[in-house]
Tab-separated table of C-alpha atoms in Angstrom:
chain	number	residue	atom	x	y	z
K	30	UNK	CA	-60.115	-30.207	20.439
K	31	UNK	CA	-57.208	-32.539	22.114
K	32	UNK	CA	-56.198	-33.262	18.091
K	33	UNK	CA	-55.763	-28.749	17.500
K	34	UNK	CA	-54.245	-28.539	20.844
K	35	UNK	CA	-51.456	-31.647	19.825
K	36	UNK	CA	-51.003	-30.261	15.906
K	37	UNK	CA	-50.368	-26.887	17.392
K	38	UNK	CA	-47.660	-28.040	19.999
K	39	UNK	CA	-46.266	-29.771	17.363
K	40	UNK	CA	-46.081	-26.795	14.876
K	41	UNK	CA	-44.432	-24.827	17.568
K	42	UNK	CA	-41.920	-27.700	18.521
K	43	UNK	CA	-41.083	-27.804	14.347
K	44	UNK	CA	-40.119	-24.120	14.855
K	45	UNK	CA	-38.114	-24.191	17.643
K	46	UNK	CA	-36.682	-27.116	16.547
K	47	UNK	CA	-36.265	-25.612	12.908
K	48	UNK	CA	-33.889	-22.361	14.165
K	49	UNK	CA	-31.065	-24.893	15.185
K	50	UNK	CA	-29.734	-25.577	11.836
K	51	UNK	CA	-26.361	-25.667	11.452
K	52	UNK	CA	-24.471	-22.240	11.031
K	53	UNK	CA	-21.747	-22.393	7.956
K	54	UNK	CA	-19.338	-19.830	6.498
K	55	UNK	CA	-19.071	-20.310	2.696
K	56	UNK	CA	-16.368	-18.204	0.864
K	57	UNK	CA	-17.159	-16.974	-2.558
K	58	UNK	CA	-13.647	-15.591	-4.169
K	59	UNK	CA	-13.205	-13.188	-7.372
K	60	UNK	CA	-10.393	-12.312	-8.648
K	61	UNK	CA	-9.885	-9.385	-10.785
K	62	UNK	CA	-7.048	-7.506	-13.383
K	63	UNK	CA	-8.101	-4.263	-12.873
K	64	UNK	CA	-6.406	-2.971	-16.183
K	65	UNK	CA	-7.055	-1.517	-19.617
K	66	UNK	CA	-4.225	-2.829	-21.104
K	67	UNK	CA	-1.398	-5.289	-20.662
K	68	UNK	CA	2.004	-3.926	-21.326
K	69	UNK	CA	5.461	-6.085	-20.830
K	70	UNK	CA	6.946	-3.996	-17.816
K	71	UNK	CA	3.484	-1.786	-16.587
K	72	UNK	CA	2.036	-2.810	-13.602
K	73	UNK	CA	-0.909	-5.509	-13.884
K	74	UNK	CA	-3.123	-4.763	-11.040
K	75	UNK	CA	-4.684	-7.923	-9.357
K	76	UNK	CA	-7.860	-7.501	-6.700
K	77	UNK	CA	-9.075	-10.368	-5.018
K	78	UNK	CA	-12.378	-9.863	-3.099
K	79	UNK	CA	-13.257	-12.769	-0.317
K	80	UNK	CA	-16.965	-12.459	0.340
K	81	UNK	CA	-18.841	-14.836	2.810
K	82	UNK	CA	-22.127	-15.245	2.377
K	83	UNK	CA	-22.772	-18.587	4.740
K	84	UNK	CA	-24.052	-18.263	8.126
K	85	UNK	CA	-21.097	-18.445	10.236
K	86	UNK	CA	-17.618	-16.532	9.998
K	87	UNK	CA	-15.257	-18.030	8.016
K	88	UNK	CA	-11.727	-18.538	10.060
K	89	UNK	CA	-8.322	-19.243	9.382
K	90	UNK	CA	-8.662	-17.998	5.591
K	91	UNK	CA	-5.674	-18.672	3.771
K	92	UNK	CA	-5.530	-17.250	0.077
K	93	UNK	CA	-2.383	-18.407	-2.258
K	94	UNK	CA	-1.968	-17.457	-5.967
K	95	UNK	CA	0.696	-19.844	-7.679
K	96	UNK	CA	-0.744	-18.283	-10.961
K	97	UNK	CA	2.066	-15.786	-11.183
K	98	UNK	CA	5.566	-17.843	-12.121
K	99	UNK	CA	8.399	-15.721	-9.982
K	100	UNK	CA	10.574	-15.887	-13.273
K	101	UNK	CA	8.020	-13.892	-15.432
K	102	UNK	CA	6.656	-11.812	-12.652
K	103	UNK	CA	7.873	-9.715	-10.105
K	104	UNK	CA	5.467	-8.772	-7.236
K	105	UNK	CA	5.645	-4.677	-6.952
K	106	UNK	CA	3.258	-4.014	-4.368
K	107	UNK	CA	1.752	-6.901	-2.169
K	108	UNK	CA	2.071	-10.400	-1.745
K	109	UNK	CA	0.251	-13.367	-3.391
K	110	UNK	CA	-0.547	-14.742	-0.307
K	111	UNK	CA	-2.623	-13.774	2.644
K	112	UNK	CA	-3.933	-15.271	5.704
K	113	UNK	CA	-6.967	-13.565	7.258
K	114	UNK	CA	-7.938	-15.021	10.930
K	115	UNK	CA	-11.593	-14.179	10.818
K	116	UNK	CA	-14.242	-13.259	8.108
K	117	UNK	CA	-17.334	-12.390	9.652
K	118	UNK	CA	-20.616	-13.757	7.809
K	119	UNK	CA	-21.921	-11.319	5.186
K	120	UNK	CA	-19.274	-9.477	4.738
K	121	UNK	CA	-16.264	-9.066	2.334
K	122	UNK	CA	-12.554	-8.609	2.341
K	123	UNK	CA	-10.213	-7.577	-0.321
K	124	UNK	CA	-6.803	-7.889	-1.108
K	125	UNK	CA	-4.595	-6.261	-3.880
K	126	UNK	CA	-1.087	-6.777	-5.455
K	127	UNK	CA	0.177	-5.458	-8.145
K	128	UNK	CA	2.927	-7.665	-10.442
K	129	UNK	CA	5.125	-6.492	-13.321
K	130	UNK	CA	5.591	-8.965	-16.273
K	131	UNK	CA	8.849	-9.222	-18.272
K	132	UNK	CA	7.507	-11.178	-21.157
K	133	UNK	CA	4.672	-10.010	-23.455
K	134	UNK	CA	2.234	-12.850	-25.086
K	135	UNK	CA	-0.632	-14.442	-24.232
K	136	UNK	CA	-1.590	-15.326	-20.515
K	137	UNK	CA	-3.438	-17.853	-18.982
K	138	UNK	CA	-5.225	-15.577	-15.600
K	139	UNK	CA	-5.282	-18.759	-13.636
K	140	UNK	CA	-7.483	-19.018	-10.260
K	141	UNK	CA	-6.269	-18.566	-7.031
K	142	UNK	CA	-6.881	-21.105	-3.930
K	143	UNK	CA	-8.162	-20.413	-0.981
K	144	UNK	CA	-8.877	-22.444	1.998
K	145	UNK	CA	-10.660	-21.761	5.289
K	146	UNK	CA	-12.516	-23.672	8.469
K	147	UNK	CA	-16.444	-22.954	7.743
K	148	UNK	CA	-16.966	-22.340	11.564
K	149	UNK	CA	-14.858	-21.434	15.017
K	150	UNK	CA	-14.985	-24.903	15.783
K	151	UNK	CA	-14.891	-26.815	12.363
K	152	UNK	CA	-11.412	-29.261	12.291
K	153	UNK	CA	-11.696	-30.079	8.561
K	154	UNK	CA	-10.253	-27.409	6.200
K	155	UNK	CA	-12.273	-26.320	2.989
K	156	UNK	CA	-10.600	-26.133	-0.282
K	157	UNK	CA	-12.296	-23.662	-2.810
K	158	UNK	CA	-10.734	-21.275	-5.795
K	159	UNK	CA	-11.703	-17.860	-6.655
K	160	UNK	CA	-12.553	-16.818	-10.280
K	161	UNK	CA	-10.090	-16.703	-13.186
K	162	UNK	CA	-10.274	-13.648	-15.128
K	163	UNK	CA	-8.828	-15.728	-18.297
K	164	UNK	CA	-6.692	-15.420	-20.645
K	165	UNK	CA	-5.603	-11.809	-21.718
K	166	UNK	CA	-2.668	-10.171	-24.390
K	167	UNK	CA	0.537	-8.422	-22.732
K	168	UNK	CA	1.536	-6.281	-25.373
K	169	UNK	CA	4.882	-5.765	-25.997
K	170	UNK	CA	6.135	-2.219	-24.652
K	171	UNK	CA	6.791	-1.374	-28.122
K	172	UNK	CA	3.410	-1.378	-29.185
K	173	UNK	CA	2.195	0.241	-26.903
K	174	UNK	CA	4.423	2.987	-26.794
K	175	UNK	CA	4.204	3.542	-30.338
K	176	UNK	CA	0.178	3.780	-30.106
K	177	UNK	CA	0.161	5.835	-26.868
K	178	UNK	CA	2.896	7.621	-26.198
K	179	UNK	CA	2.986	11.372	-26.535
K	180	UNK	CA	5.361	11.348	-29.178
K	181	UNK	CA	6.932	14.686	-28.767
K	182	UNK	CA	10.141	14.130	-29.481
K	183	UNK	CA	8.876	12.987	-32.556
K	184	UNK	CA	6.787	16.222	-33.567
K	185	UNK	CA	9.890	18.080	-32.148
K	186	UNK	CA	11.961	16.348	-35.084
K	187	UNK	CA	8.868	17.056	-37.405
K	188	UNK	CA	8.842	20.887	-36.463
K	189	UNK	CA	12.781	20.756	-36.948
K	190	UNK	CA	12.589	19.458	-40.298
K	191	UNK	CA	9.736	21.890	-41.336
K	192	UNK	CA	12.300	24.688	-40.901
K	193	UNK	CA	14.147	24.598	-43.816
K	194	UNK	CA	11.132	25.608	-45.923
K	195	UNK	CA	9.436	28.482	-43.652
K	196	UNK	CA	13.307	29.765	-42.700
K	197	UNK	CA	14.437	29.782	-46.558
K	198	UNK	CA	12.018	32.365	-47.656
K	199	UNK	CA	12.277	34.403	-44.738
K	200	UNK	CA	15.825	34.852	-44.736
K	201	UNK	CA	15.374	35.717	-48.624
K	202	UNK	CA	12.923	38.124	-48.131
K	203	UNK	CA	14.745	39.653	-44.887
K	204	UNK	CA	17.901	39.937	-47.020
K	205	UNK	CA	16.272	41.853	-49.843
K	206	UNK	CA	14.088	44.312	-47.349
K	207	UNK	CA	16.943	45.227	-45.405
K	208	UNK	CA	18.900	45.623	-48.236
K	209	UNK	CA	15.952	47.835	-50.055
K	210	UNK	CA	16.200	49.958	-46.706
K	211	UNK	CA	19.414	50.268	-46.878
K	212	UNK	CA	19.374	51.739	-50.606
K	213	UNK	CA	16.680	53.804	-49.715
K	214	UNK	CA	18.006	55.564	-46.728
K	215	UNK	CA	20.505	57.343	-48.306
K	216	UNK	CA	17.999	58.886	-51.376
K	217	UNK	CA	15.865	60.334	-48.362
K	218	UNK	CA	19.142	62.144	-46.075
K	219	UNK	CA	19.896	63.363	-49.776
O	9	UNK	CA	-10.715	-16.836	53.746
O	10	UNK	CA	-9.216	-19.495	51.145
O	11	UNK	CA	-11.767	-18.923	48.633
O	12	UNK	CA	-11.018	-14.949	48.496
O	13	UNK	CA	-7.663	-15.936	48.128
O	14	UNK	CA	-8.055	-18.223	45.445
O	15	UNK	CA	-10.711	-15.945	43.696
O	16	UNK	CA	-8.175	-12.645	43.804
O	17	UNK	CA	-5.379	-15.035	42.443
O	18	UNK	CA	-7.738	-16.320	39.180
O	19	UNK	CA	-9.016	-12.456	39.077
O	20	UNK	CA	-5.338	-11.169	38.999
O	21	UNK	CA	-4.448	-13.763	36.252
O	22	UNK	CA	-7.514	-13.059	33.928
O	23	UNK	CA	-6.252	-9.394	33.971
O	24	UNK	CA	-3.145	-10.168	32.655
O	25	UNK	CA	-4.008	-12.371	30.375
O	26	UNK	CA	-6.215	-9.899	29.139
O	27	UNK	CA	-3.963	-7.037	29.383
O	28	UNK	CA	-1.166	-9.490	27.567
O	29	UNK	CA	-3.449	-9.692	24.394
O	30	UNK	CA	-2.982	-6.499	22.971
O	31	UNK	CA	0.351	-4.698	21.611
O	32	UNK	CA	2.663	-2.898	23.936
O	33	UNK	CA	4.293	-0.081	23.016
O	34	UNK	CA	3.625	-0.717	19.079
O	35	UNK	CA	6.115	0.359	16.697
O	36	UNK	CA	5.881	-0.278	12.930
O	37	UNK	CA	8.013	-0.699	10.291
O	38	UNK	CA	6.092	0.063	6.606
O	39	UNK	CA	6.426	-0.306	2.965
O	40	UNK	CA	3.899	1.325	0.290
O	41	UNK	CA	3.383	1.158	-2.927
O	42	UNK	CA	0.740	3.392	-5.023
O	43	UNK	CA	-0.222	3.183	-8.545
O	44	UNK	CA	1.880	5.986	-10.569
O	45	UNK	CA	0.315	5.116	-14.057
O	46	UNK	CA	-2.883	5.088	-14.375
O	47	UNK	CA	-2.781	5.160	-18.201
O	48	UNK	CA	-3.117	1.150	-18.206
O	49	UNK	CA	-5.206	0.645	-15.150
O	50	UNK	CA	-8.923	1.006	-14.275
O	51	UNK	CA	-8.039	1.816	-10.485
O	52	UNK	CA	-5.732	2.758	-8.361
O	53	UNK	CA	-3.872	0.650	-5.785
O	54	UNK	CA	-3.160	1.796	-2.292
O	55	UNK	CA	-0.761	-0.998	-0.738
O	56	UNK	CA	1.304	-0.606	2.855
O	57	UNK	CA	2.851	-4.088	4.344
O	58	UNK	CA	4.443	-3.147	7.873
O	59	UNK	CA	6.037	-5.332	10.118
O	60	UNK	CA	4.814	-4.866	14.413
O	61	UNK	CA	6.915	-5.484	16.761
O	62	UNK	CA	5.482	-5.010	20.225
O	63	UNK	CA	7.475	-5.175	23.652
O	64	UNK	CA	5.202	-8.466	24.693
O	65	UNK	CA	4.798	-11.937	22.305
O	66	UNK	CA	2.033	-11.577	19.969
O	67	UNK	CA	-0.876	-14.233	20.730
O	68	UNK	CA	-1.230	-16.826	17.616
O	69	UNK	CA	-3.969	-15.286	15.209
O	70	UNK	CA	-3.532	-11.328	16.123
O	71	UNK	CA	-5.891	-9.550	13.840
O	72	UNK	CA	-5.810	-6.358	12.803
O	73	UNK	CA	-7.954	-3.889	11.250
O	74	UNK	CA	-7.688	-0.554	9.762
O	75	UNK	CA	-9.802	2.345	8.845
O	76	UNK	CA	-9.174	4.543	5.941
O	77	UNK	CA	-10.976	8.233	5.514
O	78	UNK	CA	-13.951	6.107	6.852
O	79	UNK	CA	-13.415	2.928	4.969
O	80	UNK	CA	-13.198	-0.050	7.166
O	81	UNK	CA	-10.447	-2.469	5.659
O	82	UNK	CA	-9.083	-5.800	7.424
O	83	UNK	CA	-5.264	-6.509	7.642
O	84	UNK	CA	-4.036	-9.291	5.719
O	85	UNK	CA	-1.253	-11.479	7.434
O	86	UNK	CA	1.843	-11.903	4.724
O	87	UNK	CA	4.126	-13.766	7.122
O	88	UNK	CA	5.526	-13.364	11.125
O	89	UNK	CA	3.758	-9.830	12.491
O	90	UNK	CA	3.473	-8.842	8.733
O	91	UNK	CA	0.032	-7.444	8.233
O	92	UNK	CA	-0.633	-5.692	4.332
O	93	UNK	CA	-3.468	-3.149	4.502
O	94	UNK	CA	-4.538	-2.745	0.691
O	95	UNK	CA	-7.707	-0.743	-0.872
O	96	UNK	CA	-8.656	0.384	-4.532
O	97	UNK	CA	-9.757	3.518	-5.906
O	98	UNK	CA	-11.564	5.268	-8.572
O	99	UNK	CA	-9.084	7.249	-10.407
O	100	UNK	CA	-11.061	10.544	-10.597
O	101	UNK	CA	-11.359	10.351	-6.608
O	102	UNK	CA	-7.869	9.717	-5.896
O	103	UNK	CA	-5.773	12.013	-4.778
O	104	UNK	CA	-2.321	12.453	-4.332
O	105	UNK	CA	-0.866	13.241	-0.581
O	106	UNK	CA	-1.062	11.622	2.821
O	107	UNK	CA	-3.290	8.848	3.498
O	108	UNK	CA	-3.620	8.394	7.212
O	109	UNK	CA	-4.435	4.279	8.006
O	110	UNK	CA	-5.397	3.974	11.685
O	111	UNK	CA	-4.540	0.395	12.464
O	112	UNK	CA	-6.428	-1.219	15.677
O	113	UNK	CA	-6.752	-4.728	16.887
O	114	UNK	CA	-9.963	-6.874	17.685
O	115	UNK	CA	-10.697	-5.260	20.754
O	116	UNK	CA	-9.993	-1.869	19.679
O	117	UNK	CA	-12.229	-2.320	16.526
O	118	UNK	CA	-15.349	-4.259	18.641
O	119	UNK	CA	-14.943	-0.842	20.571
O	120	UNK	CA	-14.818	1.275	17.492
O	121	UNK	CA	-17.954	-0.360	16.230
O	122	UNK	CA	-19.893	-0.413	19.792
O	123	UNK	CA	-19.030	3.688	20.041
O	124	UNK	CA	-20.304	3.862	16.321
O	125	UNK	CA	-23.261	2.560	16.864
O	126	UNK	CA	-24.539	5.327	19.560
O	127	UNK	CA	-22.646	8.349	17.540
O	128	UNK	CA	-21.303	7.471	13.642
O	129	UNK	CA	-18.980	10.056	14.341
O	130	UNK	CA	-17.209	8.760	17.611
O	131	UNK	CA	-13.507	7.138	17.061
O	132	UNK	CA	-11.138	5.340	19.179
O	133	UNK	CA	-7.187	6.243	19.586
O	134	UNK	CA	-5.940	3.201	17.443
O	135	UNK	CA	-3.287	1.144	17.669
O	136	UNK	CA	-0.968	2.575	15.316
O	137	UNK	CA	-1.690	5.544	12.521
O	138	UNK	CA	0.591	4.591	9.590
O	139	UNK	CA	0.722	7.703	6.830
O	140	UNK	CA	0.948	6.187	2.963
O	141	UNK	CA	1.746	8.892	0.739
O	142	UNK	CA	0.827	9.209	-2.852
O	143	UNK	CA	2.477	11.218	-5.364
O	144	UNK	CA	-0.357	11.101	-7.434
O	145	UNK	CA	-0.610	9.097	-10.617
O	146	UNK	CA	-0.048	10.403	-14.489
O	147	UNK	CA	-2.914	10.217	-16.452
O	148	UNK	CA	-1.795	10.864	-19.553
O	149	UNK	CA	-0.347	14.873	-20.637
O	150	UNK	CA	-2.517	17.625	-19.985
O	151	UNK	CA	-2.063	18.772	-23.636
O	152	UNK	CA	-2.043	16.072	-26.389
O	153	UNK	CA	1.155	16.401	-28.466
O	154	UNK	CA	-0.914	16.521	-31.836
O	155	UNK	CA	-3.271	19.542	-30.754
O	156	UNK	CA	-0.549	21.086	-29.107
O	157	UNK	CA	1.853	20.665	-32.465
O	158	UNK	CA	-1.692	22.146	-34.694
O	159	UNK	CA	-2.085	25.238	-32.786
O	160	UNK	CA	1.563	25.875	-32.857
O	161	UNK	CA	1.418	25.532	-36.828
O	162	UNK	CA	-2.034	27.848	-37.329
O	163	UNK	CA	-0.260	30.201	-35.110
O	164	UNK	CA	3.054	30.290	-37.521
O	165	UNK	CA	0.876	29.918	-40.146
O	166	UNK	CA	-1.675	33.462	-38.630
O	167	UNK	CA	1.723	35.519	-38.239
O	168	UNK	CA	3.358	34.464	-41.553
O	169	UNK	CA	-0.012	35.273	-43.614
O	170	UNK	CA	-0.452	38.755	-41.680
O	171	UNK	CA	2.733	39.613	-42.362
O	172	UNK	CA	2.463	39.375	-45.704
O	173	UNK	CA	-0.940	40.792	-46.064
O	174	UNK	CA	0.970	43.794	-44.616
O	175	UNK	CA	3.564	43.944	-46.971
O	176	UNK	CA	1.590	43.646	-49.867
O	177	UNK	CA	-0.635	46.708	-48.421
């Protein structure tokens, strides 16, 4: 009796004692190129999406991207880095710029680095990176152009250049019908 | 006697602290960018950074929210009182035209989401409304060049052989 009565005190102690654990925010970063293709010159669309899915809310979030060198790319729309004071636990932020490049080739999607205080009153700063999307093609403009452009200046020259041989004809057998008309008038006033 | 003194003097500071914390007399200063091509991209970008300057000093870590058409977005902080306010979007649900963004700070937005929770529809005058406007983005020409150039030649092609059929009746 006295031995049930002491386990189940100490069962309920275990649980009590079990709900204090230690609240943490943990960051989980992807980054994204939200694009079909990579031209030289089009705009690369980059989404990064901050979701916490710790315990606590994540504060003081600072997200950097050093991936983009300002001599290749120029930042359209955006900035490459953010500071967000508070993410709330289980839930997600996003962030978007959009960069230009000026050189086509292959590229090396690097990750971007975050860094953020796991809870209000953490002191030590957490380094993490998001995802890197990897390495994708920038096409010259060229290329692309010539594959999906709507070419109509070059059917325009095609349709200019078909002329000659529907116009010839016509003009031939205009020439000769107005000139039959004009031999057969007369017979008929006669 | 001295305690009611002392207790209206901390009462008259908490207020203005707390009326301090938020902006006064907001005004905004913003930059957007859209996507206009979405021939290479999978979605579109909606991007405003504004600058706030308020009549009183901003505390430290100001935060700021927004809400979109009913999408709840958080403000990014890009440097001194510049906040960047940035969602995606399906292509085929974009549309071109104003975008209202209804900007509010922490307290406005804890009030937002304690009104929402008795009536989903219920909103709160925010902060600042800043209007992004999109000119909508080209998705390629509404006729393709090739079928356009094909019926152009069958049509040449249905005159030129009626014509004749004509003649030669």
């Amino acid at each position: 009796m006295a031995a049930k009565l002491l386990s189940l005190i100490l069962i309920v102690a275990a649980a009590v004692a079990a709900d204090d654990e230690p609240t943490v925010a943990k960051l989980l970063v992807s980054k994204q190129v939200l694009n079909k293709y990579l031209v030289e010159n089009m705009d690369i669309l980059v989404k990064y999406t901050l979701y916490n899915v710790g315990t606590a809310a994540a504060v003081d979030v600072k997200l950097e991207d050093n991936g983009f060198h300002p001599e290749v790319f120029t930042v359209v729309g955006g900035q490459l880095s953010a500071q967000i004071d508070r993410i709330p636990p289980q839930a997600n932020v996003s962030h978007v710029v959009t960069v230009r490049s000026n050189r086509y080739g292959y590229f090396n999607f690097t990750s971007a680095e975050v860094t953020y205080k796991s809870s209000e009153d953490a002191s030590e700063v957490i380094y993490s990176i998001s995802s890197s999307p990897g390495e994708g093609a920038i096409v010259a403009f060229k290329d692309y152009d010539r594959k999906f452009s709507s070419h109509i200046l070059d059917w325009a020259a095609f349709a200019v250049m078909t002329l000659p041989s529907l116009a010839i004809p016509f003009f031939l057998w205009y020439s000769s019908k107005s000139k039959y008309e004009k031999l057969s008038k007369p017979k008929k006033t006669h | 006697m001295v305690t009611k003194y002392i207790t209206a003097l901390f009462f008259i500071a908490f207020c203005s602290i707390s009326y301090a914390q938020s902006c006064q007399n907001p005004k905004v200063d913003a930059a957007s960018f859209t996507s206009l091509d979405a021939t290479v991209v999978t979605q579109i970008a909606y991007i405003t950074e504004f600058t706030l300057k308020c009549d009183n000093p901003l505390p430290e870590n100001y935060a700021l929210y927004a809400e979109v058409e009913g999408r709840p977005l958080t403000a990014a902080r890009i440097g001194e009182n510049k906040y960047q306010v940035s969602w995606t979007e399906e292509p085929t649900k974009a549309r071109a035209g104003l975008h209202e963004i209804h900007v509010l700070d922490e307290e406005g937005w804890a009030s937002l989401r304690r009104a929402r929770r008795a009536d989903p529809a219920a909103t709160v005058s925010p902060l600042l409304a800043i209007q992004l406007q999109h000119p909508g983005s080209y998705s390629g020409p509404w006729v393709n060049s090739e079928i356009l150039a094909t019926g152009l030649s069958i049509l040449v092609a249905y005159v030129a052989l009626r014509n004749k059929s004509k003649i030669l009746a």
